[in-house]
Short mmCIF file of C-alpha atoms and ligand atoms in Angstrom, two decimals:
data_model
loop_
_atom_site.label_atom_id
_atom_site.label_comp_id
_atom_site.label_asym_id
_atom_site.label_seq_id
_atom_site.Cartn_x
_atom_site.Cartn_y
_atom_site.Cartn_z
CA MET A 1 -10.54 -13.74 23.54
CA SER A 2 -10.29 -16.99 25.47
CA ASP A 3 -6.50 -16.94 25.72
CA PRO A 4 -4.98 -13.49 25.72
CA LEU A 5 -1.43 -14.84 25.96
CA PRO A 6 -1.39 -17.83 23.61
CA GLN A 7 1.63 -20.11 23.48
CA ARG A 8 0.87 -22.12 20.37
CA THR A 9 -0.99 -21.66 17.09
CA GLN A 10 -0.91 -22.94 13.53
CA VAL A 11 0.09 -19.62 11.93
CA ALA A 12 1.91 -16.93 13.92
CA ILE A 13 1.28 -13.64 12.12
CA VAL A 14 3.67 -10.79 12.88
CA GLY A 15 2.03 -7.41 12.24
CA ALA A 16 -1.57 -6.13 12.25
CA GLY A 17 -1.39 -4.05 9.10
CA PRO A 18 -3.53 -4.86 6.06
CA ALA A 19 -1.43 -7.95 5.21
CA GLY A 20 -1.59 -9.57 8.66
CA LEU A 21 -5.24 -8.76 9.30
CA VAL A 22 -6.52 -9.93 5.91
CA LEU A 23 -4.45 -13.13 6.27
CA ALA A 24 -5.95 -13.88 9.69
CA GLN A 25 -9.45 -13.37 8.30
CA LEU A 26 -8.77 -15.55 5.24
CA LEU A 27 -7.30 -18.35 7.37
CA ALA A 28 -10.35 -18.37 9.62
CA ARG A 29 -12.46 -19.21 6.56
CA HIS A 30 -10.38 -22.39 6.23
CA ASP A 31 -10.58 -23.13 9.98
CA ILE A 32 -6.86 -22.47 10.34
CA ASP A 33 -5.92 -21.05 13.73
CA SER A 34 -3.76 -17.94 13.91
CA VAL A 35 -2.48 -15.36 16.38
CA VAL A 36 -1.58 -11.84 15.28
CA LEU A 37 1.23 -10.14 17.22
CA GLU A 38 1.27 -6.34 16.82
CA ALA A 39 3.97 -4.14 18.32
CA GLU A 40 1.80 -1.03 18.57
CA SER A 41 -1.44 -0.33 20.45
CA ARG A 42 -4.84 -0.79 18.82
CA ALA A 43 -5.45 2.98 18.92
CA TYR A 44 -2.14 3.62 17.15
CA VAL A 45 -2.67 1.23 14.26
CA GLU A 46 -6.27 2.41 13.84
CA GLY A 47 -5.10 6.02 13.59
CA ARG A 48 -2.15 5.60 11.22
CA ILE A 49 -2.98 7.51 8.03
CA ARG A 50 -1.58 5.95 4.88
CA ALA A 51 -3.08 4.60 1.66
CA GLY A 52 -6.42 5.61 0.23
CA VAL A 53 -7.04 3.73 -3.01
CA LEU A 54 -8.46 0.20 -3.05
CA GLU A 55 -8.46 -1.79 -6.25
CA GLN A 56 -11.75 -3.34 -7.28
CA GLY A 57 -10.55 -6.78 -6.14
CA THR A 58 -9.42 -5.52 -2.71
CA ALA A 59 -12.75 -3.81 -2.04
CA ASP A 60 -14.67 -6.93 -3.15
CA LEU A 61 -12.54 -9.16 -0.90
CA LEU A 62 -13.12 -6.98 2.17
CA VAL A 63 -16.86 -7.28 1.61
CA GLU A 64 -16.54 -11.05 1.21
CA LEU A 65 -14.55 -11.24 4.45
CA GLY A 66 -17.33 -9.53 6.41
CA ALA A 67 -15.31 -6.34 6.82
CA GLY A 68 -16.95 -4.30 4.08
CA ALA A 69 -20.21 -2.89 5.46
CA ARG A 70 -18.81 0.55 6.28
CA LEU A 71 -16.66 0.53 3.14
CA GLN A 72 -19.83 0.03 1.09
CA ARG A 73 -21.53 2.90 2.92
CA GLU A 74 -18.68 5.39 3.22
CA GLY A 75 -16.14 4.39 0.54
CA GLN A 76 -16.28 6.43 -2.63
CA ARG A 77 -16.38 4.44 -5.83
CA HIS A 78 -14.53 6.24 -8.61
CA GLY A 79 -14.84 5.30 -12.27
CA GLY A 80 -12.12 7.65 -13.45
CA ILE A 81 -9.04 9.72 -12.61
CA GLU A 82 -7.82 13.01 -13.96
CA LEU A 83 -4.39 13.62 -15.47
CA ARG A 84 -3.36 17.26 -15.51
CA PHE A 85 -0.41 18.60 -17.51
CA ASP A 86 0.45 21.64 -19.60
CA ARG A 87 -2.36 23.50 -17.73
CA ARG A 88 -4.94 21.13 -19.22
CA SER A 89 -7.08 18.42 -17.65
CA HIS A 90 -7.88 15.01 -19.12
CA ARG A 91 -10.10 12.31 -17.67
CA ILE A 92 -9.13 8.66 -17.93
CA ASP A 93 -12.39 6.74 -17.87
CA LEU A 94 -11.24 3.72 -15.87
CA SER A 95 -14.60 1.98 -15.93
CA ALA A 96 -15.26 2.39 -19.64
CA LEU A 97 -11.76 1.06 -20.39
CA THR A 98 -11.96 -1.96 -18.07
CA GLY A 99 -15.45 -3.35 -18.58
CA GLY A 100 -16.98 -1.54 -15.62
CA ARG A 101 -14.26 -1.95 -12.98
CA ALA A 102 -13.49 0.91 -10.58
CA ILE A 103 -11.43 1.91 -7.56
CA THR A 104 -12.74 2.73 -4.09
CA VAL A 105 -11.34 5.64 -2.11
CA TYR A 106 -11.40 4.57 1.56
CA GLY A 107 -8.64 5.25 4.09
CA GLN A 108 -6.27 2.45 5.06
CA GLN A 109 -6.87 3.18 8.74
CA GLU A 110 -10.58 2.59 8.17
CA VAL A 111 -9.78 -0.73 6.48
CA VAL A 112 -7.61 -1.64 9.48
CA LYS A 113 -10.38 -0.64 11.96
CA ASP A 114 -12.96 -2.73 10.09
CA LEU A 115 -10.67 -5.77 9.87
CA ILE A 116 -9.77 -5.62 13.58
CA ALA A 117 -13.47 -5.38 14.51
CA ALA A 118 -14.35 -8.29 12.22
CA ARG A 119 -11.51 -10.48 13.54
CA LEU A 120 -12.12 -9.80 17.23
CA GLY A 121 -15.87 -10.09 16.66
CA ALA A 122 -15.33 -13.60 15.30
CA GLY A 123 -13.29 -14.57 18.38
CA GLY A 124 -9.93 -14.16 16.63
CA ARG A 125 -6.76 -13.45 18.58
CA ILE A 126 -4.84 -10.21 18.02
CA LEU A 127 -2.31 -9.28 20.66
CA PHE A 128 -1.51 -5.55 20.66
CA GLU A 129 1.63 -4.10 22.21
CA ALA A 130 3.30 -7.44 21.54
CA ASP A 131 6.66 -6.62 20.00
CA ALA A 132 8.23 -9.51 18.11
CA VAL A 133 11.93 -9.52 18.94
CA GLY A 134 13.18 -12.72 17.33
CA LEU A 135 12.27 -15.68 15.15
CA GLU A 136 13.51 -19.15 15.99
CA ASN A 137 13.87 -22.53 14.28
CA LEU A 138 12.66 -21.23 10.94
CA ASP A 139 14.32 -24.09 9.12
CA SER A 140 12.56 -26.67 11.28
CA GLU A 141 8.91 -27.79 11.51
CA ARG A 142 8.55 -25.99 14.84
CA PRO A 143 9.30 -22.31 14.30
CA ALA A 144 8.57 -19.81 17.07
CA VAL A 145 8.28 -16.07 17.54
CA ARG A 146 9.79 -14.47 20.62
CA PHE A 147 7.89 -11.36 21.65
CA ARG A 148 7.78 -8.82 24.44
CA HIS A 149 4.43 -8.05 26.04
CA GLY A 150 3.80 -6.18 29.30
CA GLY A 151 7.52 -6.07 29.99
CA VAL A 152 7.87 -9.87 29.81
CA GLU A 153 9.48 -11.87 27.01
CA ARG A 154 7.41 -14.83 25.78
CA SER A 155 7.41 -17.33 22.96
CA LEU A 156 4.68 -18.28 20.49
CA ALA A 157 5.18 -21.68 18.84
CA ALA A 158 3.65 -22.27 15.42
CA ASP A 159 3.73 -24.45 12.33
CA VAL A 160 4.29 -21.47 10.07
CA VAL A 161 5.29 -17.81 10.59
CA ALA A 162 3.82 -15.08 8.38
CA GLY A 163 6.07 -12.01 8.30
CA CYS A 164 3.54 -9.21 7.79
CA ASP A 165 5.49 -6.64 9.80
CA GLY A 166 6.08 -3.99 7.16
CA PHE A 167 9.26 -2.56 5.71
CA HIS A 168 10.91 -1.87 9.09
CA GLY A 169 9.91 -5.13 10.76
CA ILE A 170 12.16 -7.92 12.00
CA CYS A 171 11.03 -10.82 9.83
CA ARG A 172 12.89 -10.03 6.62
CA ALA A 173 16.05 -9.46 8.68
CA ALA A 174 15.67 -12.95 10.21
CA ILE A 175 16.50 -14.51 6.84
CA PRO A 176 20.24 -15.10 6.31
CA SER A 177 21.37 -12.39 3.90
CA SER A 178 23.16 -14.99 1.78
CA ARG A 179 19.70 -16.46 0.98
CA LEU A 180 18.13 -13.20 -0.21
CA ARG A 181 18.58 -11.02 -3.22
CA VAL A 182 17.58 -7.37 -2.82
CA PHE A 183 16.42 -5.21 -5.73
CA GLU A 184 16.16 -1.53 -4.91
CA ARG A 185 15.77 1.90 -6.44
CA VAL A 186 15.49 5.04 -4.32
CA PHE A 187 13.96 7.99 -6.17
CA PRO A 188 15.62 11.41 -5.79
CA PHE A 189 12.47 13.01 -4.31
CA ALA A 190 9.80 12.49 -1.65
CA TRP A 191 6.12 13.34 -1.11
CA LEU A 192 4.86 15.88 1.37
CA GLY A 193 1.31 14.84 2.25
CA ILE A 194 -1.40 16.72 4.15
CA LEU A 195 -4.82 15.83 5.43
CA ALA A 196 -6.93 19.01 5.33
CA GLN A 197 -10.35 19.84 6.64
CA ALA A 198 -11.59 21.03 3.28
CA PRO A 199 -14.00 19.52 0.77
CA PRO A 200 -12.13 17.83 -2.10
CA THR A 201 -11.69 20.23 -4.97
CA ALA A 202 -12.48 17.57 -7.56
CA ASN A 203 -14.80 14.56 -7.55
CA GLU A 204 -12.04 12.21 -8.67
CA LEU A 205 -8.29 11.93 -8.01
CA VAL A 206 -6.19 14.48 -9.88
CA TYR A 207 -2.58 13.53 -10.77
CA VAL A 208 -0.59 16.59 -11.84
CA ASN A 209 2.59 16.84 -13.89
CA HIS A 210 4.06 20.33 -13.52
CA GLU A 211 7.49 21.78 -14.19
CA ARG A 212 7.83 22.56 -10.46
CA GLY A 213 7.03 18.94 -9.62
CA PHE A 214 4.23 16.44 -9.08
CA ALA A 215 1.01 17.12 -7.15
CA LEU A 216 -1.92 14.85 -6.25
CA HIS A 217 -5.41 15.71 -5.10
CA SER A 218 -7.09 12.86 -3.24
CA MET A 219 -9.67 12.71 -0.49
CA ARG A 220 -10.93 10.77 2.50
CA SER A 221 -14.53 11.98 2.76
CA PRO A 222 -16.78 14.76 1.42
CA ALA A 223 -15.23 17.01 4.09
CA LEU A 224 -11.58 15.86 4.05
CA SER A 225 -8.94 16.35 1.36
CA ARG A 226 -5.72 14.34 1.11
CA LEU A 227 -3.14 16.26 -0.90
CA TYR A 228 0.46 15.60 -1.88
CA VAL A 229 3.29 17.60 -3.45
CA GLN A 230 6.66 16.34 -4.64
CA CYS A 231 9.41 17.65 -2.36
CA GLY A 232 13.15 17.21 -1.90
CA PRO A 233 14.39 13.82 -0.61
CA THR A 234 15.89 15.37 2.51
CA ASP A 235 13.22 18.02 3.18
CA ALA A 236 11.88 18.23 6.73
CA ILE A 237 8.30 19.00 7.78
CA ALA A 238 9.59 22.35 9.11
CA ASP A 239 10.57 23.31 5.53
CA TRP A 240 6.90 23.09 4.57
CA PRO A 241 4.71 25.50 6.53
CA ASP A 242 1.04 25.31 5.52
CA ASP A 243 1.23 28.47 3.38
CA ARG A 244 4.00 26.98 1.27
CA VAL A 245 2.09 23.73 0.74
CA TRP A 246 -1.04 25.58 -0.40
CA ALA A 247 0.95 27.92 -2.66
CA GLU A 248 2.64 24.95 -4.39
CA LEU A 249 -0.66 23.13 -4.75
CA ARG A 250 -2.24 26.23 -6.32
CA THR A 251 0.64 26.82 -8.74
CA ARG A 252 1.12 23.21 -9.81
CA SER A 253 -2.59 22.48 -10.23
CA ALA A 254 -3.57 25.61 -12.15
CA ILE A 255 -5.37 25.05 -15.45
CA ALA A 256 -6.25 27.47 -18.22
CA GLY A 257 -9.88 27.79 -17.07
CA PRO A 258 -11.23 28.75 -13.64
CA TRP A 259 -10.23 26.28 -10.92
CA GLN A 260 -9.48 26.77 -7.28
CA VAL A 261 -7.97 24.56 -4.59
CA ASN A 262 -10.27 24.32 -1.55
CA GLU A 263 -8.20 25.18 1.51
CA GLY A 264 -8.80 24.45 5.19
CA PRO A 265 -7.05 23.61 8.47
CA VAL A 266 -4.21 21.10 8.06
CA LEU A 267 -4.86 18.16 10.40
CA GLU A 268 -1.79 16.07 9.59
CA LYS A 269 1.44 16.45 7.64
CA VAL A 270 3.92 13.73 6.63
CA ILE A 271 6.94 13.26 4.38
CA ALA A 272 7.22 9.87 2.68
CA GLY A 273 10.27 8.78 0.69
CA MET A 274 9.80 7.17 -2.69
CA ARG A 275 11.41 3.83 -3.30
CA SER A 276 11.05 0.56 -5.14
CA PHE A 277 12.23 -2.49 -3.22
CA VAL A 278 11.84 -6.25 -3.65
CA VAL A 279 13.46 -9.22 -1.90
CA GLU A 280 13.63 -12.59 -3.56
CA PRO A 281 12.59 -15.11 -2.54
CA MET A 282 9.81 -14.03 -0.19
CA GLN A 283 10.21 -17.14 1.94
CA TYR A 284 12.76 -19.02 4.01
CA GLY A 285 12.06 -22.33 5.73
CA ARG A 286 8.74 -21.94 7.53
CA LEU A 287 8.75 -18.11 7.25
CA TYR A 288 6.67 -16.42 4.52
CA LEU A 289 6.97 -12.65 3.99
CA ALA A 290 3.96 -10.67 2.76
CA GLY A 291 3.26 -7.02 1.95
CA ASP A 292 5.71 -4.23 2.72
CA ALA A 293 7.96 -6.72 4.58
CA ALA A 294 8.90 -8.08 1.15
CA HIS A 295 8.39 -5.17 -1.23
CA ILE A 296 7.80 -1.43 -1.48
CA VAL A 297 6.41 0.43 -4.47
CA PRO A 298 6.49 4.18 -5.01
CA ALA A 299 3.05 5.51 -4.01
CA THR A 300 2.21 7.03 -7.41
CA GLY A 301 0.54 3.82 -8.63
CA ALA A 302 -1.47 3.34 -5.37
CA LYS A 303 -0.46 -0.32 -5.28
CA GLY A 304 1.20 -0.99 -1.87
CA LEU A 305 -1.83 -1.98 0.18
CA ASN A 306 -3.34 -3.86 -2.74
CA LEU A 307 -0.17 -5.89 -3.28
CA ALA A 308 -0.10 -6.78 0.42
CA VAL A 309 -3.64 -8.14 0.07
CA ALA A 310 -2.73 -10.11 -3.08
CA ASP A 311 0.25 -11.77 -1.31
CA VAL A 312 -1.86 -13.01 1.57
CA CYS A 313 -4.50 -14.38 -0.81
CA VAL A 314 -1.78 -16.58 -2.32
CA LEU A 315 -0.47 -17.49 1.14
CA ALA A 316 -3.90 -18.37 2.58
CA ARG A 317 -4.66 -20.64 -0.35
CA ALA A 318 -1.28 -22.36 -0.04
CA LEU A 319 -1.71 -22.80 3.72
CA ALA A 320 -5.16 -24.30 3.17
CA ALA A 321 -3.62 -26.91 0.85
CA PHE A 322 -0.87 -27.57 3.41
CA PHE A 323 -3.02 -27.89 6.52
CA GLY A 324 -5.95 -29.45 4.66
CA GLY A 325 -4.20 -32.28 2.86
CA GLY A 326 -0.47 -31.97 3.48
CA ASP A 327 0.16 -30.58 -0.01
CA ARG A 328 3.35 -28.51 0.23
CA ALA A 329 3.63 -27.62 -3.46
CA PRO A 330 1.62 -24.34 -3.35
CA LEU A 331 3.69 -23.18 -0.34
CA GLU A 332 6.89 -23.98 -2.18
CA ARG A 333 5.67 -21.88 -5.10
CA TYR A 334 4.48 -19.03 -2.84
CA SER A 335 7.27 -16.60 -3.64
CA ALA A 336 7.31 -17.27 -7.38
CA THR A 337 3.53 -16.88 -7.58
CA CYS A 338 3.56 -13.54 -5.72
CA LEU A 339 6.56 -12.09 -7.51
CA GLU A 340 4.83 -12.10 -10.87
CA ARG A 341 2.25 -9.63 -9.62
CA VAL A 342 4.84 -7.75 -7.55
CA TRP A 343 7.00 -7.02 -10.58
CA ARG A 344 3.98 -6.09 -12.67
CA ALA A 345 3.07 -3.55 -9.97
CA GLN A 346 6.71 -2.36 -9.77
CA ARG A 347 6.70 -1.74 -13.49
CA PHE A 348 3.45 0.21 -13.38
CA SER A 349 4.40 2.22 -10.28
CA SER A 350 7.80 3.15 -11.74
CA TRP A 351 6.14 4.13 -14.99
CA MET A 352 3.56 6.37 -13.27
CA THR A 353 6.32 7.88 -11.13
CA GLY A 354 8.50 8.57 -14.17
CA LEU A 355 5.60 10.07 -16.08
CA LEU A 356 4.55 12.56 -13.43
CA HIS A 357 7.55 13.74 -11.38
CA ARG A 358 10.24 16.30 -11.99
CA PHE A 359 13.65 14.64 -12.29
CA ASP A 360 16.51 17.03 -11.65
CA ASP A 361 19.28 14.87 -13.08
CA GLY A 362 20.36 15.23 -16.70
CA ASP A 363 18.65 17.53 -19.20
CA VAL A 364 15.50 18.54 -17.28
CA GLY A 365 13.87 20.20 -20.27
CA PHE A 366 14.35 17.13 -22.46
CA ALA A 367 12.86 14.86 -19.81
CA GLN A 368 9.85 17.16 -19.44
CA LYS A 369 9.22 17.18 -23.20
CA LEU A 370 9.27 13.38 -23.24
CA GLN A 371 6.80 13.27 -20.33
CA LEU A 372 4.45 15.66 -22.11
CA ALA A 373 4.63 13.60 -25.29
CA GLU A 374 3.81 10.46 -23.34
CA LEU A 375 0.98 12.11 -21.40
CA ASP A 376 -0.42 13.40 -24.66
CA TYR A 377 -0.27 9.85 -26.06
CA VAL A 378 -1.92 8.33 -22.97
CA THR A 379 -4.80 10.78 -23.20
CA ARG A 380 -5.30 10.42 -26.98
CA SER A 381 -4.75 6.73 -27.60
CA THR A 382 -7.35 4.27 -26.32
CA ALA A 383 -4.68 1.55 -26.32
CA ALA A 384 -2.37 3.59 -24.07
CA ALA A 385 -5.21 4.73 -21.78
CA THR A 386 -6.39 1.11 -21.44
CA THR A 387 -2.93 0.05 -20.31
CA LEU A 388 -3.03 2.66 -17.57
CA ALA A 389 -6.63 1.86 -16.59
CA GLU A 390 -6.30 -1.92 -16.31
CA ASN A 391 -3.19 -1.62 -14.17
CA TYR A 392 -4.67 1.13 -11.99
CA VAL A 393 -7.94 -0.68 -11.17
CA GLY A 394 -5.89 -3.84 -10.68
CA PHE A 395 -5.96 -7.39 -11.95
CA PRO A 396 -8.25 -9.99 -10.34
CA LEU A 397 -6.98 -11.20 -6.97
CA PRO A 398 -5.58 -14.74 -6.70
CA VAL A 399 -8.39 -15.84 -4.32
P1 RFL B 401 2.12 -2.22 7.40
O1 RFL B 401 0.83 -1.50 7.16
O2 RFL B 401 3.34 -1.42 7.56
O3 RFL B 401 1.89 -3.12 8.71
C1 RFL B 401 2.94 -3.74 9.38
C2 RFL B 401 2.56 -3.90 10.85
O4 RFL B 401 3.56 -4.61 11.52
C3 RFL B 401 3.80 -4.00 12.76
N1 RFL B 401 5.15 -4.39 13.21
C4 RFL B 401 5.39 -5.29 14.19
N2 RFL B 401 4.55 -6.03 14.94
C5 RFL B 401 5.09 -6.87 15.87
N3 RFL B 401 6.44 -6.98 16.07
C6 RFL B 401 7.30 -6.26 15.31
N4 RFL B 401 8.63 -6.39 15.52
C7 RFL B 401 6.79 -5.38 14.33
N5 RFL B 401 7.35 -4.53 13.43
C8 RFL B 401 6.35 -3.95 12.77
C9 RFL B 401 3.63 -2.52 12.48
O5 RFL B 401 3.37 -1.77 13.67
C10 RFL B 401 2.45 -2.54 11.54
O6 RFL B 401 1.21 -2.46 12.23
O7 RFL B 401 2.42 -3.32 6.27
P2 RFL B 401 1.44 -4.18 5.32
O8 RFL B 401 0.38 -4.85 6.15
O9 RFL B 401 2.32 -4.95 4.46
O10 RFL B 401 0.63 -3.08 4.46
C11 RFL B 401 1.28 -2.32 3.48
C12 RFL B 401 0.64 -0.93 3.36
O11 RFL B 401 0.56 -0.34 4.65
C13 RFL B 401 1.43 -0.01 2.40
O12 RFL B 401 1.86 -0.74 1.28
C14 RFL B 401 0.57 1.16 1.90
O13 RFL B 401 0.26 2.06 2.95
C15 RFL B 401 1.31 1.91 0.78
N6 RFL B 401 0.56 3.08 0.29
C16 RFL B 401 -0.49 2.94 -0.59
N7 RFL B 401 -0.91 1.70 -0.98
C17 RFL B 401 -2.00 1.55 -1.78
O14 RFL B 401 -2.35 0.42 -2.14
N8 RFL B 401 -2.75 2.62 -2.22
C18 RFL B 401 -2.41 3.90 -1.87
O15 RFL B 401 -3.13 4.85 -2.22
C19 RFL B 401 -1.22 4.10 -1.06
N9 RFL B 401 -0.84 5.33 -0.68
C20 RFL B 401 0.91 4.37 0.71
C21 RFL B 401 0.19 5.49 0.19
C22 RFL B 401 1.95 4.59 1.63
C23 RFL B 401 2.27 5.87 2.02
N10 RFL B 401 3.29 6.01 2.97
C24 RFL B 401 3.07 6.67 4.22
C25 RFL B 401 4.50 5.27 2.81
C26 RFL B 401 0.53 6.78 0.56
C27 RFL B 401 1.57 6.98 1.45
C28 RFL B 401 1.93 8.38 1.80
C1 PHB B 402 -4.09 8.69 -1.10
O1 PHB B 402 -5.28 9.03 -1.17
O2 PHB B 402 -3.47 8.67 -0.03
C2 PHB B 402 -3.38 8.28 -2.35
C3 PHB B 402 -4.07 8.21 -3.54
C4 PHB B 402 -3.41 7.84 -4.70
C5 PHB B 402 -2.06 7.54 -4.67
C6 PHB B 402 -1.37 7.59 -3.47
C7 PHB B 402 -2.03 7.97 -2.30
O3 PHB B 402 -1.43 7.20 -5.81
#
C-alpha cells in the first residue's frame, strides 16, 4: 500500500462487502484505479457470518479473479437440494436439470477474506475503519466521498463513485428522493439462524415446509452446521434459547423414516428480517449503486450475494468502456441492464419464500394446501423442477 490515505482515484468504492471487493478486483483487470473505503475493521468484515450459497457463475468468477484457490479446496459443490414437506423428502437434481451446473456452499466471510487477500496482495488499496459520511458533486464530473478515518475527516476525489455500502449505507440516501422509486415488500416473519458445532445432518441443503413454519439445514464445513427456522417478525434472540431452536428443528424436519438432527454447541445466533426491496434507477449522476445498497431479496432463494456480484460485473464492463474509449452508453444503461436480473431474482426469491413459509394471514389451512399442491407439482414435473433448478443455480454472469 503505497498511499494509505489516498486523495484521488478513478473509482471510489464505498464498502468492502462482496460487491465492493469484486468490483475492485474486476477493475484492476482493466487497469482502472480504485480505492475501497470500508467503515468497519478488517477483522470485523472477515468475521461477519452471512450468505453461504454461491451460484455456479459466482464461484467461477472468484476463481478467474485469483480469489478461488481456497474455495476450490474447501467449498462444497452441491448438485442437488432437498425439499421436505408432508413428512417426505424429495431431491431436486440441480445438475441433471441444468446441464451439469451446480452451487458451491462456501461462507460469505470466507469469500470476503479471500477477496481482501487477493486485492491487497496485488497492491490494491482498501482503507478499513474509513467511514464514508457524505457524497459530493455527484451531478458533476468531479464527485467526491467525504470520510472519517482516525478521527479526521478527509475527502477522496474520483471520476465515479460506486455505492457498494449495503442496505444501511449512505450512498442510496445521497440520491434526491424525488429521483428514486422504491419498491418494497416486508414479509410478516423473520429467520432465526444458528451456526452450530455439529456435522451437517444431510449432505445437501434441506428446505422444509412445515405447518409450524419453514426450516433450512445448511452447512459451512464437515464440522459446522448452519440452520434456520422461521420465527416471528418481532422475536428477539432471548425468545429463542438453544433448546427451543433444536426442538423446532427436530419437529419441523421430521420425516416418516428414521432421521435425526445432529446437535452441538451453538456458536452464533442471529435474527434476520425478510424483505424484498428495489430502488430504481440504480444510478444518479456519477454515482452507481450495486448489491444490497440497491436491492434486498428474501434469503430463501440464496440470491443476495450473487446479485451483488452480477451488478458489479455490469458496472466493471461499463466503466471499462468509459475509461477505455470514452463510451458512456453502457454506463447510461447500467441500471436498466442490472434491473432485469434483479427482478428475475426477486420473482424467484418471492416464489421460494411463498412456497415454503407459514403465512398467518387469511385462511392458513387453504394456503398450506396450495403450497403442498405446488410442492407436489415441483417434485413430480420435470418442467416445474427445471424452473426451480435453473433459477437456483443461477443464470450466466454478465462478464
Ligand atoms: P454488504 O455485504 O452489506 O457490504 C456492504 C459494506 O459496506 C460497508 N459500509 C460502509 N463503508 C464505508 N462507509 C459507510 N458509510 C458504510 N456503510 C456501510 C459495510 O460495513 C459493509 O462491509 O453488501 P454487498 O456487498 O452488497 O453484499 C450483499 C450480501 O452481503 C447479501 O446480499 C447477502 O449476505 C444476502 N444473503 C445471501 N445471499 C446469497 O447470495 N446466498 C445466501 O445463501 C444468502 N444467505 C443472506 C443469507 C443474508 C442474510 N442476512 C444476515 C441478511 C442469509 C442471511 C441470514
Ligand atoms: C446459508 O447457508 O446461510 C443459506 C443457504 C441457503 C439459503 C439461505 C442461506 O437460501
